[in-house]
PDB file of C-alpha atoms in Angstrom:
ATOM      1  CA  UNK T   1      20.656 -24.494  55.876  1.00 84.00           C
ATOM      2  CA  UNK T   2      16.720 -24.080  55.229  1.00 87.00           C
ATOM      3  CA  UNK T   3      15.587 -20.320  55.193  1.00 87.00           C
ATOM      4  CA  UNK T   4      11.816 -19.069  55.277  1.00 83.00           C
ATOM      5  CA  UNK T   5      11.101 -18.311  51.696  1.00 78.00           C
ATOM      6  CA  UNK T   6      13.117 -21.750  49.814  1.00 82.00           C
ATOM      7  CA  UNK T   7      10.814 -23.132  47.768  1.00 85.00           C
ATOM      8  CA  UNK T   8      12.385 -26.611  47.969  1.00 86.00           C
ATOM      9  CA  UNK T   9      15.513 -28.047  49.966  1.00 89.00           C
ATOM     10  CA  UNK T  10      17.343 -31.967  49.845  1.00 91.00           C
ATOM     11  CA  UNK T  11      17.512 -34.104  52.522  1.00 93.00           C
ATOM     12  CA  UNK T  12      20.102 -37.075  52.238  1.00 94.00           C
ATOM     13  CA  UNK T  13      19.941 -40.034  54.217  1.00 94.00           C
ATOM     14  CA  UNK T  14      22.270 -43.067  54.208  1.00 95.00           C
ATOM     15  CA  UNK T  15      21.080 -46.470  55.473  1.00 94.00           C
ATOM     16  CA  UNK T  16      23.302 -49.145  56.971  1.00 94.00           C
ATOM     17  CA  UNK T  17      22.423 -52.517  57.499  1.00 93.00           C
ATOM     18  CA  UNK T  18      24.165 -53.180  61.216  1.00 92.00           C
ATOM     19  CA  UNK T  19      22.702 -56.709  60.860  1.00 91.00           C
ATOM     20  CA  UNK T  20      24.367 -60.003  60.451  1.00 91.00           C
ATOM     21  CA  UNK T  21      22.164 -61.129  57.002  1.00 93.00           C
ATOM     22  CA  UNK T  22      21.421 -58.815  53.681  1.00 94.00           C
ATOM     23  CA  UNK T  23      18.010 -56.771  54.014  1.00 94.00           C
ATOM     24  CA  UNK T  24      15.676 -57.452  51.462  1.00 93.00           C
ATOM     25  CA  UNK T  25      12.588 -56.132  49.938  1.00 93.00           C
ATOM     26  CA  UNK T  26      14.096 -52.891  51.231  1.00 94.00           C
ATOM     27  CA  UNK T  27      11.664 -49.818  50.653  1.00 95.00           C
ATOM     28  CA  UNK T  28      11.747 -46.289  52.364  1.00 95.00           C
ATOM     29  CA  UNK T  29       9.136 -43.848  52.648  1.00 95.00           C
ATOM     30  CA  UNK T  30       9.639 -40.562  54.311  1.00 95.00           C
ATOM     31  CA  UNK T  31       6.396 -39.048  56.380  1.00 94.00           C
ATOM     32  CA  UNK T  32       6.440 -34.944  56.014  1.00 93.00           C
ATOM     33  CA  UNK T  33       4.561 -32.682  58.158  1.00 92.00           C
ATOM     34  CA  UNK T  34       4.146 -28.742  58.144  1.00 93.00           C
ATOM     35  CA  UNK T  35       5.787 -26.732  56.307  1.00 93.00           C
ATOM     36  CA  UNK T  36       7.124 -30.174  54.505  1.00 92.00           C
ATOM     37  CA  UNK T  37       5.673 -31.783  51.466  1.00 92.00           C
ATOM     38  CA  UNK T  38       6.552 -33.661  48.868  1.00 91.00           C
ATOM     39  CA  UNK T  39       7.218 -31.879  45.982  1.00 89.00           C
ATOM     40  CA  UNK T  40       5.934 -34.388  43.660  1.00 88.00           C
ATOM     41  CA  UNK T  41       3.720 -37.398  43.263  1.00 88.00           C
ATOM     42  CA  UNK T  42       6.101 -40.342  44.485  1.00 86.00           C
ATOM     43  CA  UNK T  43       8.812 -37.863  45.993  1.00 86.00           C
ATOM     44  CA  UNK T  44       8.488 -39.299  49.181  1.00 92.00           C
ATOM     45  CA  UNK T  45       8.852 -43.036  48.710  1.00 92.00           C
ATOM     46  CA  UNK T  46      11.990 -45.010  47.063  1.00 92.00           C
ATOM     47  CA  UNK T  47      12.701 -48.784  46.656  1.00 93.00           C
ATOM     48  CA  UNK T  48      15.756 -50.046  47.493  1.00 93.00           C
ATOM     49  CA  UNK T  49      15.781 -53.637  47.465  1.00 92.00           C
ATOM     50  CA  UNK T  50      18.592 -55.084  49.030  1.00 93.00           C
ATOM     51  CA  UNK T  51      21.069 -54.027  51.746  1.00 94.00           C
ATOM     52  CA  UNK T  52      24.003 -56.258  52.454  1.00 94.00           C
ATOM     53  CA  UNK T  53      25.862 -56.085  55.617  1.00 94.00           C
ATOM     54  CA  UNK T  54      27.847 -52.870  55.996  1.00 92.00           C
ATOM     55  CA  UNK T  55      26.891 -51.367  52.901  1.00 89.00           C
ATOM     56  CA  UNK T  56      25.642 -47.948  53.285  1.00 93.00           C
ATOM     57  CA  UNK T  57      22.898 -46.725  50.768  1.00 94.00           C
ATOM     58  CA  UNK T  58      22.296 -43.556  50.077  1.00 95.00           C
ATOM     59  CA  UNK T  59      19.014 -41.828  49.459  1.00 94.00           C
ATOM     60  CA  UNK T  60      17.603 -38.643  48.211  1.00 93.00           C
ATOM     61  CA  UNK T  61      14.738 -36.683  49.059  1.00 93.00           C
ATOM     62  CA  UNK T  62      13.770 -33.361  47.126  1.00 91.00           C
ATOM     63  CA  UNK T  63      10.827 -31.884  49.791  1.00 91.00           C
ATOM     64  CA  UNK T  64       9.157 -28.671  49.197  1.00 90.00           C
ATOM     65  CA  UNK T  65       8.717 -25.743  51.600  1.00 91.00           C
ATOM     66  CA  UNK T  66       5.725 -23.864  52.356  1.00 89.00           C
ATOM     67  CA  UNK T  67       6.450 -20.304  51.744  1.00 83.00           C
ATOM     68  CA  UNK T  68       6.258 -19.361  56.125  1.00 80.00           C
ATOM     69  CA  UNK T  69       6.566 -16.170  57.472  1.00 74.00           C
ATOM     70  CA  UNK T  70       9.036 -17.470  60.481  1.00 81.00           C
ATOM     71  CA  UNK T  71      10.778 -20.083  60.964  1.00 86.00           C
ATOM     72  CA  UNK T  72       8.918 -23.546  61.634  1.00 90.00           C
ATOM     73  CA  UNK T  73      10.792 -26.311  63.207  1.00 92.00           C
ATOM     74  CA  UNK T  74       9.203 -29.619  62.709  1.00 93.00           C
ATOM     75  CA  UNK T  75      10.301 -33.364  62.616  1.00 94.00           C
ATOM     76  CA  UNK T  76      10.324 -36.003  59.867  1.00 95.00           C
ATOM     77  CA  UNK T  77       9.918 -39.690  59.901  1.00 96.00           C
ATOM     78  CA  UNK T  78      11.637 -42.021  57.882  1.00 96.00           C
ATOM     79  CA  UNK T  79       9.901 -45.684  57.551  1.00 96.00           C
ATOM     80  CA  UNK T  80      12.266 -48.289  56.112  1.00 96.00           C
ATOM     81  CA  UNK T  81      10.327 -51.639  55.810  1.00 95.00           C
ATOM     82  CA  UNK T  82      12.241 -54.549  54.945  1.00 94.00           C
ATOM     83  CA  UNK T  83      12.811 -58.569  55.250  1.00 93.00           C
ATOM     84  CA  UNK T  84       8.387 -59.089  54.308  1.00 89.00           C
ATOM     85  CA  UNK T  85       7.215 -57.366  57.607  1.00 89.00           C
ATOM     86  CA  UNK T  86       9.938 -55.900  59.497  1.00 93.00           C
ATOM     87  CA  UNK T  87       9.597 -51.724  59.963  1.00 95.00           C
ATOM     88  CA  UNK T  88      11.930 -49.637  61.488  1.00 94.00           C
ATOM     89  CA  UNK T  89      11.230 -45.784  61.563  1.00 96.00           C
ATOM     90  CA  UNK T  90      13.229 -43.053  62.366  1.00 96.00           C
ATOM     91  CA  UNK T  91      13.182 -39.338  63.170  1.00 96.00           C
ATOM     92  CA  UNK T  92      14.637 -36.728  61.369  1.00 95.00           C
ATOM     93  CA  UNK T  93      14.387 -33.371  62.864  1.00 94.00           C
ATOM     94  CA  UNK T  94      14.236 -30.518  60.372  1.00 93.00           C
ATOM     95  CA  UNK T  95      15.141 -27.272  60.945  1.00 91.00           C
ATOM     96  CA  UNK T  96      14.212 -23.468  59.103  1.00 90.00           C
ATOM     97  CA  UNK T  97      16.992 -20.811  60.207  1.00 90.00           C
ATOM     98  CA  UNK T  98      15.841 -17.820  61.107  1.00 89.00           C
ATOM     99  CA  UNK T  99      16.295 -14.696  58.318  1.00 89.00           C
ATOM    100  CA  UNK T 100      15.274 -10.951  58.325  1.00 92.00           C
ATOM    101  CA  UNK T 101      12.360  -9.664  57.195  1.00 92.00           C
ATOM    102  CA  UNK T 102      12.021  -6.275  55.890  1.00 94.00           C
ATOM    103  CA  UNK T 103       8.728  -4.148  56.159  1.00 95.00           C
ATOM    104  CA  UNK T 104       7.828  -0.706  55.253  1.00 95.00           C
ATOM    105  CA  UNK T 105       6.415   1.228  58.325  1.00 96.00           C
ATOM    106  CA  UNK T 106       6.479   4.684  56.831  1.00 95.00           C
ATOM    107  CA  UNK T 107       5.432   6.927  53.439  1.00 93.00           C
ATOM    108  CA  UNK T 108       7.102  10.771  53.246  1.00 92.00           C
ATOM    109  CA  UNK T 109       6.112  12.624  49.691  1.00 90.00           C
ATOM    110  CA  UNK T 110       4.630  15.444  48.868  1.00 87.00           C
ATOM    111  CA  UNK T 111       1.346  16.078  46.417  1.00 87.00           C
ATOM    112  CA  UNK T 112       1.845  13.773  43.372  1.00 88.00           C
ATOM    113  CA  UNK T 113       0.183  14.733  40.564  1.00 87.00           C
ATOM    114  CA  UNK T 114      -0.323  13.038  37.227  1.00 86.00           C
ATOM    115  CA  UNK T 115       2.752  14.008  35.031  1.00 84.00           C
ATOM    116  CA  UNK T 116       4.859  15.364  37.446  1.00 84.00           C
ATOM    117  CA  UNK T 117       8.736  15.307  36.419  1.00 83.00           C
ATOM    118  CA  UNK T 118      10.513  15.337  40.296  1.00 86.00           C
ATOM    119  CA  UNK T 119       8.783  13.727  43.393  1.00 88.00           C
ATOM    120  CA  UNK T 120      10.934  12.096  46.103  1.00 90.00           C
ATOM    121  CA  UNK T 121       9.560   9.473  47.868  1.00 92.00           C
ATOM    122  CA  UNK T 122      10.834   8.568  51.117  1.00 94.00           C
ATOM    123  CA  UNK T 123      10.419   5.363  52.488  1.00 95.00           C
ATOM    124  CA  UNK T 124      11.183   3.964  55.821  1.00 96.00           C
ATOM    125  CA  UNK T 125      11.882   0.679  56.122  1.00 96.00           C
ATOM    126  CA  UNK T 126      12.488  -1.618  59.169  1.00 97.00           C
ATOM    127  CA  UNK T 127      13.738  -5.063  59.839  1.00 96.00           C
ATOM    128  CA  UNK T 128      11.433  -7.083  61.648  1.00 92.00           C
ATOM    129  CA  UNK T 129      13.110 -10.095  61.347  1.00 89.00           C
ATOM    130  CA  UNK T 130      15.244 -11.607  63.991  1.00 87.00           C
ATOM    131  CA  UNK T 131      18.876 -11.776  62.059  1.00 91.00           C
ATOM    132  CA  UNK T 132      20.526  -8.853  60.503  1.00 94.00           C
ATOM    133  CA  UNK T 133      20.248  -7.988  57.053  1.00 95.00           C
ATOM    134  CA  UNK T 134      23.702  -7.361  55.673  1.00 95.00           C
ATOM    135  CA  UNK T 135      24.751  -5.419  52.322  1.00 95.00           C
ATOM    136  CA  UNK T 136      21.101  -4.351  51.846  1.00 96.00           C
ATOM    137  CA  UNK T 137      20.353  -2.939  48.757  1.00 96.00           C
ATOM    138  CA  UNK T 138      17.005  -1.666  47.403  1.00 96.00           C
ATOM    139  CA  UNK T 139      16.414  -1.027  43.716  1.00 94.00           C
ATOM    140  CA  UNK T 140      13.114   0.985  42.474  1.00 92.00           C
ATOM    141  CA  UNK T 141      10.951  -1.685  39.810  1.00 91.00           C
ATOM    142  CA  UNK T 142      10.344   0.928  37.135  1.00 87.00           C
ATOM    143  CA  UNK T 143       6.514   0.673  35.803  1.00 88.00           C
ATOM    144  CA  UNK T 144       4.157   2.194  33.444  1.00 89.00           C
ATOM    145  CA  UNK T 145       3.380   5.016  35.752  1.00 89.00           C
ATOM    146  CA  UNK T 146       6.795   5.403  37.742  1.00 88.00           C
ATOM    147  CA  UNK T 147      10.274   5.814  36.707  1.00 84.00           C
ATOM    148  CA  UNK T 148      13.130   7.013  38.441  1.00 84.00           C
ATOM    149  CA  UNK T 149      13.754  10.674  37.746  1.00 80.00           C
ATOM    150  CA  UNK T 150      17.468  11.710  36.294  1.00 72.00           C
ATOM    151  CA  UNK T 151      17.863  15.199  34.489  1.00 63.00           C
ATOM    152  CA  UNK T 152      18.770  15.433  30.791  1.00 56.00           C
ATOM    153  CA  UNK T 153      21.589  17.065  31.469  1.00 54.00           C
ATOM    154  CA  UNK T 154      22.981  14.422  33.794  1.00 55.00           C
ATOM    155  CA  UNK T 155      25.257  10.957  32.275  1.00 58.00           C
ATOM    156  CA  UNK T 156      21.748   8.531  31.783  1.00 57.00           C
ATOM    157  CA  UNK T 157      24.377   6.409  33.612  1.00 57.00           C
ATOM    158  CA  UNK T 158      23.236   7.714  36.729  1.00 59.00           C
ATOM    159  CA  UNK T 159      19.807   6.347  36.333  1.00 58.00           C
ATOM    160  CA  UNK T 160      21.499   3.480  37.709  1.00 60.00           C
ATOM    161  CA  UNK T 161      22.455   4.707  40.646  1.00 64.00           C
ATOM    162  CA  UNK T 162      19.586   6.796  41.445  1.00 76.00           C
ATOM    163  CA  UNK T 163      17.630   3.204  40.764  1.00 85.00           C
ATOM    164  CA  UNK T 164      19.306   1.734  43.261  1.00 89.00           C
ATOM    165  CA  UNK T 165      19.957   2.707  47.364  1.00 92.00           C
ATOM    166  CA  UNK T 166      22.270   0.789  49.162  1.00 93.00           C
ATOM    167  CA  UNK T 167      21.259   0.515  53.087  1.00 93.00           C
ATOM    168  CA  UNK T 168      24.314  -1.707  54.772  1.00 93.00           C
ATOM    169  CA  UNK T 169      23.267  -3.505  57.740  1.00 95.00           C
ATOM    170  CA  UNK T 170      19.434  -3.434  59.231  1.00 96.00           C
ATOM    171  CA  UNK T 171      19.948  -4.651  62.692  1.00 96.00           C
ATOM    172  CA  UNK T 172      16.502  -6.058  63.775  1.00 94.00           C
ATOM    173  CA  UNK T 173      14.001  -3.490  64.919  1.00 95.00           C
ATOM    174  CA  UNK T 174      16.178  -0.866  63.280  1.00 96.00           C
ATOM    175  CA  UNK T 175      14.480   1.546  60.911  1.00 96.00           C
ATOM    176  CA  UNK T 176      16.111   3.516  57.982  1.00 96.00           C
ATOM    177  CA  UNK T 177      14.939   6.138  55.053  1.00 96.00           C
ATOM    178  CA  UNK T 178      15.044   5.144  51.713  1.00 94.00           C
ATOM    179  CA  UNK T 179      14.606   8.145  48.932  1.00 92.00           C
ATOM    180  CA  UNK T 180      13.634   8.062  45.459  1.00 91.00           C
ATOM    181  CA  UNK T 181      13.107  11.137  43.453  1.00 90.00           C
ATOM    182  CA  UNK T 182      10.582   9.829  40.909  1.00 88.00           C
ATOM    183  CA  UNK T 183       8.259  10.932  37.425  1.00 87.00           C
ATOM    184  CA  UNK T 184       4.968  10.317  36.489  1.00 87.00           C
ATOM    185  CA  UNK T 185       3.309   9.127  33.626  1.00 88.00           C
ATOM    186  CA  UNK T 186       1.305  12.243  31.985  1.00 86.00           C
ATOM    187  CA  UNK T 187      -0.968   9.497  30.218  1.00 88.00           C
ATOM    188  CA  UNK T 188      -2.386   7.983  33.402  1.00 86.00           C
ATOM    189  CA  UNK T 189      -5.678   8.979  35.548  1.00 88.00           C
ATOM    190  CA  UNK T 190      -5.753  10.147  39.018  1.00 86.00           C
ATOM    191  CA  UNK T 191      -6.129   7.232  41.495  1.00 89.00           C
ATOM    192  CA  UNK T 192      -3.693   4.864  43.752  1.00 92.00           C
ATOM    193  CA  UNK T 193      -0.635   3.406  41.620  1.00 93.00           C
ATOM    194  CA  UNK T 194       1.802   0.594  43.517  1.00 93.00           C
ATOM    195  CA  UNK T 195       5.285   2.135  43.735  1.00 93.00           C
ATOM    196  CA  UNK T 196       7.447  -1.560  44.063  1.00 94.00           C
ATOM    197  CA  UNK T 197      10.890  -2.552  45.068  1.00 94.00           C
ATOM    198  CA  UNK T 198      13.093  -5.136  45.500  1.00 95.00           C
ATOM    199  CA  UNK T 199      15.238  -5.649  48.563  1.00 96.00           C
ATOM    200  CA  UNK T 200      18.753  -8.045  48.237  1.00 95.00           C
ATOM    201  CA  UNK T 201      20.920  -9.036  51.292  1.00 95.00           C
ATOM    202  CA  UNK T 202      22.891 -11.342  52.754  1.00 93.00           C
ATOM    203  CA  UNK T 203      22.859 -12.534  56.251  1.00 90.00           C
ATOM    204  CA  UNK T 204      25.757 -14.921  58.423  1.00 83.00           C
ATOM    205  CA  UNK T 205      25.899 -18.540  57.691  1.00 80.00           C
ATOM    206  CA  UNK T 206      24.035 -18.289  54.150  1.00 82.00           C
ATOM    207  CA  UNK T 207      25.965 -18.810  50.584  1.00 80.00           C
ATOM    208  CA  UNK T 208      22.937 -17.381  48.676  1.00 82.00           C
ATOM    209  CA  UNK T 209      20.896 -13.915  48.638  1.00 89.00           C
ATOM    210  CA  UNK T 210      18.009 -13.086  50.103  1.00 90.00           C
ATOM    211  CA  UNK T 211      15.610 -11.364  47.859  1.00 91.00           C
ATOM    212  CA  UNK T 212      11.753  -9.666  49.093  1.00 92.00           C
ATOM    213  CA  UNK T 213       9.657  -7.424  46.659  1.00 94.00           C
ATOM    214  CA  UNK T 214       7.995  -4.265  48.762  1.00 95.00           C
ATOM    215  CA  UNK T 215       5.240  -2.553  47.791  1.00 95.00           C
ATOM    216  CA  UNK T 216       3.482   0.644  48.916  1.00 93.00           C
ATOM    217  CA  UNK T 217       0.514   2.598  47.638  1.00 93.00           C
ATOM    218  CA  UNK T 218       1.068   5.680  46.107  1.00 91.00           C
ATOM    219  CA  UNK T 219      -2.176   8.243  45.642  1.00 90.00           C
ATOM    220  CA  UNK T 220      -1.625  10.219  42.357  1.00 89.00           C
ATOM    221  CA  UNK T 221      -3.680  13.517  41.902  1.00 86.00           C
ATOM    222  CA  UNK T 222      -4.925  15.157  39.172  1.00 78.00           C
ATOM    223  CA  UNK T 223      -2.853  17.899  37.841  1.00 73.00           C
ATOM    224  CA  UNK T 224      -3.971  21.666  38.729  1.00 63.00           C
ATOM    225  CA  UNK T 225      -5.674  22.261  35.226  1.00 61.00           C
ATOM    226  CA  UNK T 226      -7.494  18.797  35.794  1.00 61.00           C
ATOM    227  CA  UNK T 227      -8.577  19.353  38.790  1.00 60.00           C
ATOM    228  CA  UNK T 228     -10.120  23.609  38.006  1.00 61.00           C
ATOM    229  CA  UNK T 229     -12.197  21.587  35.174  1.00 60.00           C
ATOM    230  CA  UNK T 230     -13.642  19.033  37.390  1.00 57.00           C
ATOM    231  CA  UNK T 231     -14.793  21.366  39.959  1.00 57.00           C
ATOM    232  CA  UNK T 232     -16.832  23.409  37.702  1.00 60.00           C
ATOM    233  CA  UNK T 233     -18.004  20.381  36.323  1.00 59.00           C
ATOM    234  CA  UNK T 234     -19.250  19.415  39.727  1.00 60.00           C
ATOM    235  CA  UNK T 235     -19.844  23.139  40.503  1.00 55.00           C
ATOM    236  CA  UNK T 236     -23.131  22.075  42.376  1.00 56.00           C
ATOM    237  CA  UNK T 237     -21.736  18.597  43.859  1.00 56.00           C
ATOM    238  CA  UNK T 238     -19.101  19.814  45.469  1.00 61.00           C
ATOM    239  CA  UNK T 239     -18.814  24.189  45.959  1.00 63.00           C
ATOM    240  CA  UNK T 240     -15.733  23.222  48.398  1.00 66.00           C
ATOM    241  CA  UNK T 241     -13.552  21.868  45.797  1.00 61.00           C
ATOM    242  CA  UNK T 242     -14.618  24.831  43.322  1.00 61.00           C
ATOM    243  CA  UNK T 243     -12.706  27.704  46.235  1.00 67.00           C
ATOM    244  CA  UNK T 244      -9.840  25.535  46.580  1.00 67.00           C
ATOM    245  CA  UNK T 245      -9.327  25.422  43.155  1.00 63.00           C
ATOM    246  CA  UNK T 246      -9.858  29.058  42.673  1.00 69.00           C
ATOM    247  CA  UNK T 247      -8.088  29.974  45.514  1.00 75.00           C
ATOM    248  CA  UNK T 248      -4.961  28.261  44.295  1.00 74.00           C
ATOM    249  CA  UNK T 249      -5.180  29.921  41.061  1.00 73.00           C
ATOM    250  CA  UNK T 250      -5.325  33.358  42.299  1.00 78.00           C
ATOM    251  CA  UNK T 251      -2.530  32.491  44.395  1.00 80.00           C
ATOM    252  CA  UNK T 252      -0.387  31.246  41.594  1.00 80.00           C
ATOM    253  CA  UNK T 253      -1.475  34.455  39.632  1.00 83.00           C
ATOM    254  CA  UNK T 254      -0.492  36.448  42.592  1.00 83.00           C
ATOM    255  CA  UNK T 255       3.457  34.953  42.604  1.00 82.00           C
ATOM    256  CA  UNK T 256       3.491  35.238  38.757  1.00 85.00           C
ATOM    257  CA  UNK T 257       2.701  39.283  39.328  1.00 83.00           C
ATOM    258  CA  UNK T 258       4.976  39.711  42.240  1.00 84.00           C
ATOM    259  CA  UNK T 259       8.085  37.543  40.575  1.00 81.00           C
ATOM    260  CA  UNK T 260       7.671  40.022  37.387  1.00 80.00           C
ATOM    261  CA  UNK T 261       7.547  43.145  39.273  1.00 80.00           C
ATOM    262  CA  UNK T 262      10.637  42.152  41.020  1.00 79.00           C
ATOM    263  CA  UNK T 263      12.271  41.223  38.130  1.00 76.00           C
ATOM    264  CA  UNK T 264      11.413  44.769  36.677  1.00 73.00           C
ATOM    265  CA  UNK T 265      12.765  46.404  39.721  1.00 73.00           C
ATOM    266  CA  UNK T 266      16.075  44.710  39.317  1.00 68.00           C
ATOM    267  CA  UNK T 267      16.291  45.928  35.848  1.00 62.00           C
TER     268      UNK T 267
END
């Protein structure tokens, strides 16, 4: 079976000569068509030489697949020509199985800043494919600005389990949530950092895995102290930013007061 995605597959055909005298000057050339081509120069063509009665020959073809979306169906053509003129062709249909196709449709966090220790990130996922996607498992691609978040107090072993979220099945057109709870790299600026993954499954009929790397845009923020010294550095660009900033400050000065004086009360 051919899936959306294989980079190459191998068609075998076997020849008989049904005739009543050997075939000679025997050569085969197979015509490909969308999403078929031949992999490499001369892939397509063999020589054979000669066919005696009732001997079957067997030929190989390695073809290379466009990297489609969907499945394309399309049909092949074999040419044999043989005996100094004579041409036979024949049609070989060939066929891409349908697989699931995983997208993400949703993006739950809240405000990352730069340096920030524990942000989830939820992520919700659907199958827009038309087969299910069985024993689906996404794992986080750790990066120079993301990592998966796991306490020092906790076994590092469970970095590989917080690395890794294991779905089931995704029907098609089924949705689920995804959550990573994630740090950020204190040496990076503010701006829009990929957060990747890779999804694994398996689906009916298939011996191998499937395997799709996800992506989503993640906006990182300056931290709180960043962003108080860029509004009074743009203090006349931008007197908007400058309140917010101060207002967030007072307010954080205002829960500092009120968590000591409770504290001293419960003294």
């Amino acid at each position: 079976r051919v899936y959306p995605g294989y980079p190459y597959a191998e068609l075998t055909t076997v020849l008989v000569n049904t005739g009543t005298a050997t075939a000679s000057s025997v050569s085969v050339e197979l015509n490909m068509s969308y999403p078929v081509y031949p992999l490499y120069n001369g892939s397509e063509s063999q020589i054979v030489g000669y066919i005696p009665v009732g001997t079957p020959v067997t030929l190989n073809f390695i073809l290379g697949v466009y990297n489609t979306s969907s499945a394309v169906n399309t049909s092949l053509t074999l040419i044999v020509k043989y005996n100094q003129g004579q041409t036979q062709r024949f049609s070989i249909p060939f066929i891409e199985y349908p697989k699931a196709t995983l997208s993400i449709v949703g993006v739950t966090t809240p405000t990352v800043r730069v340096g920030d220790g524990a942000d989830y990130v939820t992520l919700t996922v659907k199958n827009t494919g038309g087969v299910p996607a069985q024993f689906l498992t996404f794992t986080l691609l750790p990066s120079d600005v993301f990592q998966v978040s796991v306490p020092s107090s906790e076994n590092p072993l469970l970095a590989v389990s917080a690395v890794n979220v294991s779905v089931g099945t995704l029907m098609p057109g089924q949705e689920a949530n995804i959550t990573y709870i994630i740090q950020v790299n204190s040496n990076i600026k503010h701006g829009v950092y990929p957060l990747s993954l890779v999804a694994t499954w398996h689906q009916p009929g298939s011996t191998q895995p499937f395997i799709q790397e996800l992506t989503v845009p993640i906006q990182v923020h300056r931290t709180l102290i960043q962003s108080f010294i860029h509004a009074f550095e743009n203090l006349n660009s931008n007197p908007v930013l400058v309140l917010e900033t101060i207002l967030i400050i007072v307010l954080i000065i205002v829960v500092i007061v009120i968590a000591a004086r409770l504290r001293a009360r419960s003294k």
